[in-house]
Amino acid sequence: MADQYEFLTKDNITDYLSSKQVFAELIDANNLVEFKEVGDGNLNLVFIMKDSSGRGIVLKQALPYVRLVGPDWPMTPSRARIESETTIIHSRFAKDLVPEIYDYDPDRFIIAMEDLSDHVVWRGALNSGLRFDGVAGPLGKYVAKTAFGTSIFGLGQEQHKLEAARAINPGLCLITEDLVFTEPYFENGRNSVLPSNEKDAQELANDKEMVNEIGLLKYKFMTAAESLIHGDLHTGSAMIKCEDKKEAVSVKAIDSEFSFYGPIGFDLGALVANYTIAAARACALGNIEQMHWALSLGEQTWVEFEKEFRKLWPSRVDKRVFTDQLLEELIKTWRADTLGYAGAKMARRIVGLAKTSDIETLEPNVREGAARAVLQIARKTTKERNQAKSWAALAKEAAEIIQKTATK
Ligand code: SR1
Ligand code: MG
C-alpha cells in the first residue's frame, strides 16, 4: 500500500542516510551537526541536514495526504517521483536553474537533493521588501529552455508522446483543475475571504465573461500537452542566492511536483500572478517604489522567455511545416495564455484554498484593499488577454488599480 511507509523523523534519519551507498560521498551520516525540518509548503516533509565538515543534503518526503489539510485529504505520494524526474529532465536543458537530484527512493517517496541553504525563498525576500534583480529574467529563461527541450520541437513527435505519457500526473492536476479553475467561481467549502472582501469574491464568481475565459483556459490546461511544465511556478518555488544584496548570483526553480505535459503559458502566468500579488503587498505597506518594481518583473520574465525560445527555434527537430510563421503565431498565443493564466492564478490565491503569505500576513485593514486589487487585476488581465497591450501598459493599469483600491 502506497500509504504504508515509514516517515522520516529526527530519530530515523541517520539510519536512512547510512542505509544507502549514494549518500556515503555526500554527507557523514554519523556526524550530523544540524537537522532542520523546513517544509513550509502545502504538501511535504522537507529536512536539511549538515555534517561536521559543513556538507549538507536535503531530504524531501511526500506524505500520502495534503499536509495543509491532513489525512482527510489523501494524495498520491508518487508526486515525489514526478518531481525528481522532472527536475532531472529540466536539468538537461537548464542545469544551473534547478537543484541537483542525488537519489529518489520509490519505496518511501523520498527525494535526496542539493542543499540550497545558501539560497533564500524568493517570496520571503519579496515579503521583506527586498529587491533582487536577476531573478525574473532567469526564470523566463528556465521556462523557455525546458519548454523548448521537452516540446515536439526539441524531442520530435514520437519521443514527445512517450514523455507526455510518462509524465501523466492526474492527482496533482486535479488539485489545480479544482483550486485554480473551478472553486473560485463555484464554491466547494474551501474558499475564504475577509468579510469586507465578500462582495469582491461574489463579483468574481458572477463575472460571466471571466468564467467563460476560465473555461477556455481550464480546457487548454487539461488538453494542451505542449511541454513538460513546472506546474506550480510561483515565487515560493524560486530559491535565490544574492551575495551583494542587489543581483541574484543563482536562481533555482524548485518543487516541480505539479509537473506534467501542459500549456507553456501556465508557468509564465503563475510568475506574473505572483509578481502582481507582491506588488499589492508592497503598496499596502506603503512601498510604492517596490510596487512599481514588482510590476515590471512580468516584462523581464516574458522578454527572456521570448528571446531564449527564439534562440532555440532554429534547432527544432523538424522544420518542414514548423515554419518561422508558426513561431510568430505561437509566441502570440503564449503571450495571451500567459495573461489568461496570470489572472486565474491571481484570483485563486485570494479566494480559494492555499493563499499567499504576501497577502495573508498583511493586517486586515490593508489586506482588504490589496485583495480587492488583485481580484480586479485578475479579471481585467484574463478578460483582456488578447488585446496585445504592452507590458508597460499592463503594469500601469495594475498600479492604478492597486493604488485606487488601497485601504487604510
Ligand atoms: C492542496 S495543495 C494547494 C496548493 O499548493 C501548491 O502550492 C499548489 O499551488 C496547490 O494548488
Ligand atoms: Mg510547491
GROMACS .gro file of N, CA, C and O in nm, residues 203-204 206-214 217 336 339-341 343-344 375-387 389:
model
  128
  203GLU      N    1  -1.843   3.914  -0.685
  203GLU     CA    2  -1.834   3.976  -0.818
  203GLU      C    3  -1.750   3.892  -0.912
  203GLU      O    4  -1.780   3.879  -1.031
  204LEU      N    5  -1.644   3.834  -0.859
  204LEU     CA    6  -1.560   3.745  -0.941
  204LEU      C    7  -1.643   3.626  -0.989
  204LEU      O    8  -1.645   3.593  -1.108
  206ASN      N    9  -1.956   3.595  -1.014
  206ASN     CA   10  -2.070   3.633  -1.100
  206ASN      C   11  -2.026   3.689  -1.236
  206ASN      O   12  -2.111   3.723  -1.318
  207ASP      N   13  -1.896   3.701  -1.258
  207ASP     CA   14  -1.845   3.762  -1.381
  207ASP      C   15  -1.849   3.656  -1.493
  207ASP      O   16  -1.757   3.576  -1.508
  208LYS      N   17  -1.955   3.660  -1.571
  208LYS     CA   18  -1.978   3.554  -1.672
  208LYS      C   19  -1.868   3.551  -1.777
  208LYS      O   20  -1.827   3.444  -1.823
  209GLU      N   21  -1.821   3.670  -1.816
  209GLU     CA   22  -1.715   3.675  -1.917
  209GLU      C   23  -1.587   3.609  -1.862
  209GLU      O   24  -1.517   3.536  -1.932
  210MET      N   25  -1.558   3.636  -1.734
  210MET     CA   26  -1.441   3.576  -1.669
  210MET      C   27  -1.457   3.423  -1.664
  210MET      O   28  -1.365   3.349  -1.698
  211VAL      N   29  -1.574   3.379  -1.622
  211VAL     CA   30  -1.597   3.233  -1.610
  211VAL      C   31  -1.579   3.166  -1.747
  211VAL      O   32  -1.521   3.058  -1.758
  212ASN      N   33  -1.625   3.234  -1.851
  212ASN     CA   34  -1.610   3.179  -1.985
  212ASN      C   35  -1.462   3.165  -2.023
  212ASN      O   36  -1.418   3.062  -2.075
  213GLU      N   37  -1.385   3.271  -1.995
  213GLU     CA   38  -1.240   3.265  -2.023
  213GLU      C   39  -1.173   3.156  -1.941
  213GLU      O   40  -1.085   3.085  -1.988
  214ILE      N   41  -1.214   3.145  -1.814
  214ILE     CA   42  -1.155   3.043  -1.726
  214ILE      C   43  -1.185   2.903  -1.783
  214ILE      O   44  -1.100   2.813  -1.780
  217LEU      N   45  -0.940   2.843  -2.057
  217LEU     CA   46  -0.806   2.820  -2.002
  217LEU      C   47  -0.795   2.684  -1.934
  217LEU      O   48  -0.694   2.614  -1.944
  336ALA      N   49  -0.087   3.557  -2.486
  336ALA     CA   50  -0.227   3.566  -2.442
  336ALA      C   51  -0.255   3.460  -2.334
  336ALA      O   52  -0.326   3.487  -2.235
  339LEU      N   53  -0.116   3.575  -1.994
  339LEU     CA   54  -0.201   3.673  -1.925
  339LEU      C   55  -0.329   3.607  -1.873
  339LEU      O   56  -0.375   3.636  -1.762
  340GLY      N   57  -0.384   3.517  -1.952
  340GLY     CA   58  -0.505   3.445  -1.908
  340GLY      C   59  -0.478   3.366  -1.780
  340GLY      O   60  -0.553   3.376  -1.681
  341TYR      N   61  -0.370   3.289  -1.781
  341TYR     CA   62  -0.337   3.208  -1.663
  341TYR      C   63  -0.294   3.297  -1.546
  341TYR      O   64  -0.319   3.262  -1.430
  343GLY      N   65  -0.423   3.584  -1.459
  343GLY     CA   66  -0.546   3.627  -1.390
  343GLY      C   67  -0.605   3.512  -1.309
  343GLY      O   68  -0.649   3.530  -1.194
  344ALA      N   69  -0.606   3.392  -1.370
  344ALA     CA   70  -0.661   3.276  -1.300
  344ALA      C   71  -0.585   3.248  -1.170
  344ALA      O   72  -0.644   3.217  -1.066
  375LEU      N   73  -0.796   4.089  -0.716
  375LEU     CA   74  -0.914   4.033  -0.786
  375LEU      C   75  -0.953   4.118  -0.907
  375LEU      O   76  -0.989   4.064  -1.012
  376GLN      N   77  -0.946   4.248  -0.892
  376GLN     CA   78  -0.982   4.334  -1.007
  376GLN      C   79  -0.881   4.319  -1.121
  376GLN      O   80  -0.917   4.310  -1.238
  377ILE      N   81  -0.753   4.314  -1.086
  377ILE     CA   82  -0.650   4.296  -1.190
  377ILE      C   83  -0.665   4.159  -1.255
  377ILE      O   84  -0.649   4.144  -1.377
  378ALA      N   85  -0.697   4.059  -1.173
  378ALA     CA   86  -0.715   3.922  -1.226
  378ALA      C   87  -0.821   3.923  -1.336
  378ALA      O   88  -0.799   3.871  -1.447
  379ARG      N   89  -0.934   3.983  -1.308
  379ARG     CA   90  -1.045   3.982  -1.405
  379ARG      C   91  -1.007   4.057  -1.531
  379ARG      O   92  -1.032   4.013  -1.643
  380LYS      N   93  -0.945   4.172  -1.514
  380LYS     CA   94  -0.908   4.255  -1.629
  380LYS      C   95  -0.802   4.183  -1.714
  380LYS      O   96  -0.811   4.177  -1.837
  381THR      N   97  -0.701   4.128  -1.648
  381THR     CA   98  -0.589   4.065  -1.721
  381THR      C   99  -0.638   3.945  -1.802
  381THR      O  100  -0.601   3.928  -1.918
  382THR      N  101  -0.721   3.862  -1.740
  382THR     CA  102  -0.769   3.743  -1.810
  382THR      C  103  -0.864   3.780  -1.924
  382THR      O  104  -0.850   3.731  -2.036
  383LYS      N  105  -0.955   3.871  -1.896
  383LYS     CA  106  -1.057   3.902  -1.999
  383LYS      C  107  -0.998   3.981  -2.116
  383LYS      O  108  -1.045   3.970  -2.228
  384GLU      N  109  -0.893   4.058  -2.090
  384GLU     CA  110  -0.836   4.142  -2.197
  384GLU      C  111  -0.705   4.084  -2.249
  384GLU      O  112  -0.625   4.154  -2.311
  385ARG      N  113  -0.686   3.954  -2.230
  385ARG     CA  114  -0.557   3.893  -2.264
  385ARG      C  115  -0.524   3.895  -2.412
  385ARG      O  116  -0.408   3.885  -2.450
  386ASN      N  117  -0.626   3.909  -2.497
  386ASN     CA  118  -0.599   3.908  -2.641
  386ASN      C  119  -0.581   4.048  -2.699
  386ASN      O  120  -0.569   4.063  -2.820
  387GLN      N  121  -0.577   4.149  -2.614
  387GLN     CA  122  -0.569   4.286  -2.666
  387GLN      C  123  -0.429   4.334  -2.701
  387GLN      O  124  -0.411   4.449  -2.740
  389LYS      N  125  -0.175   4.438  -2.535
  389LYS     CA  126  -0.126   4.559  -2.466
  389LYS      C  127   0.023   4.541  -2.436
  389LYS      O  128   0.068   4.428  -2.411
   0.00000   0.00000   0.00000
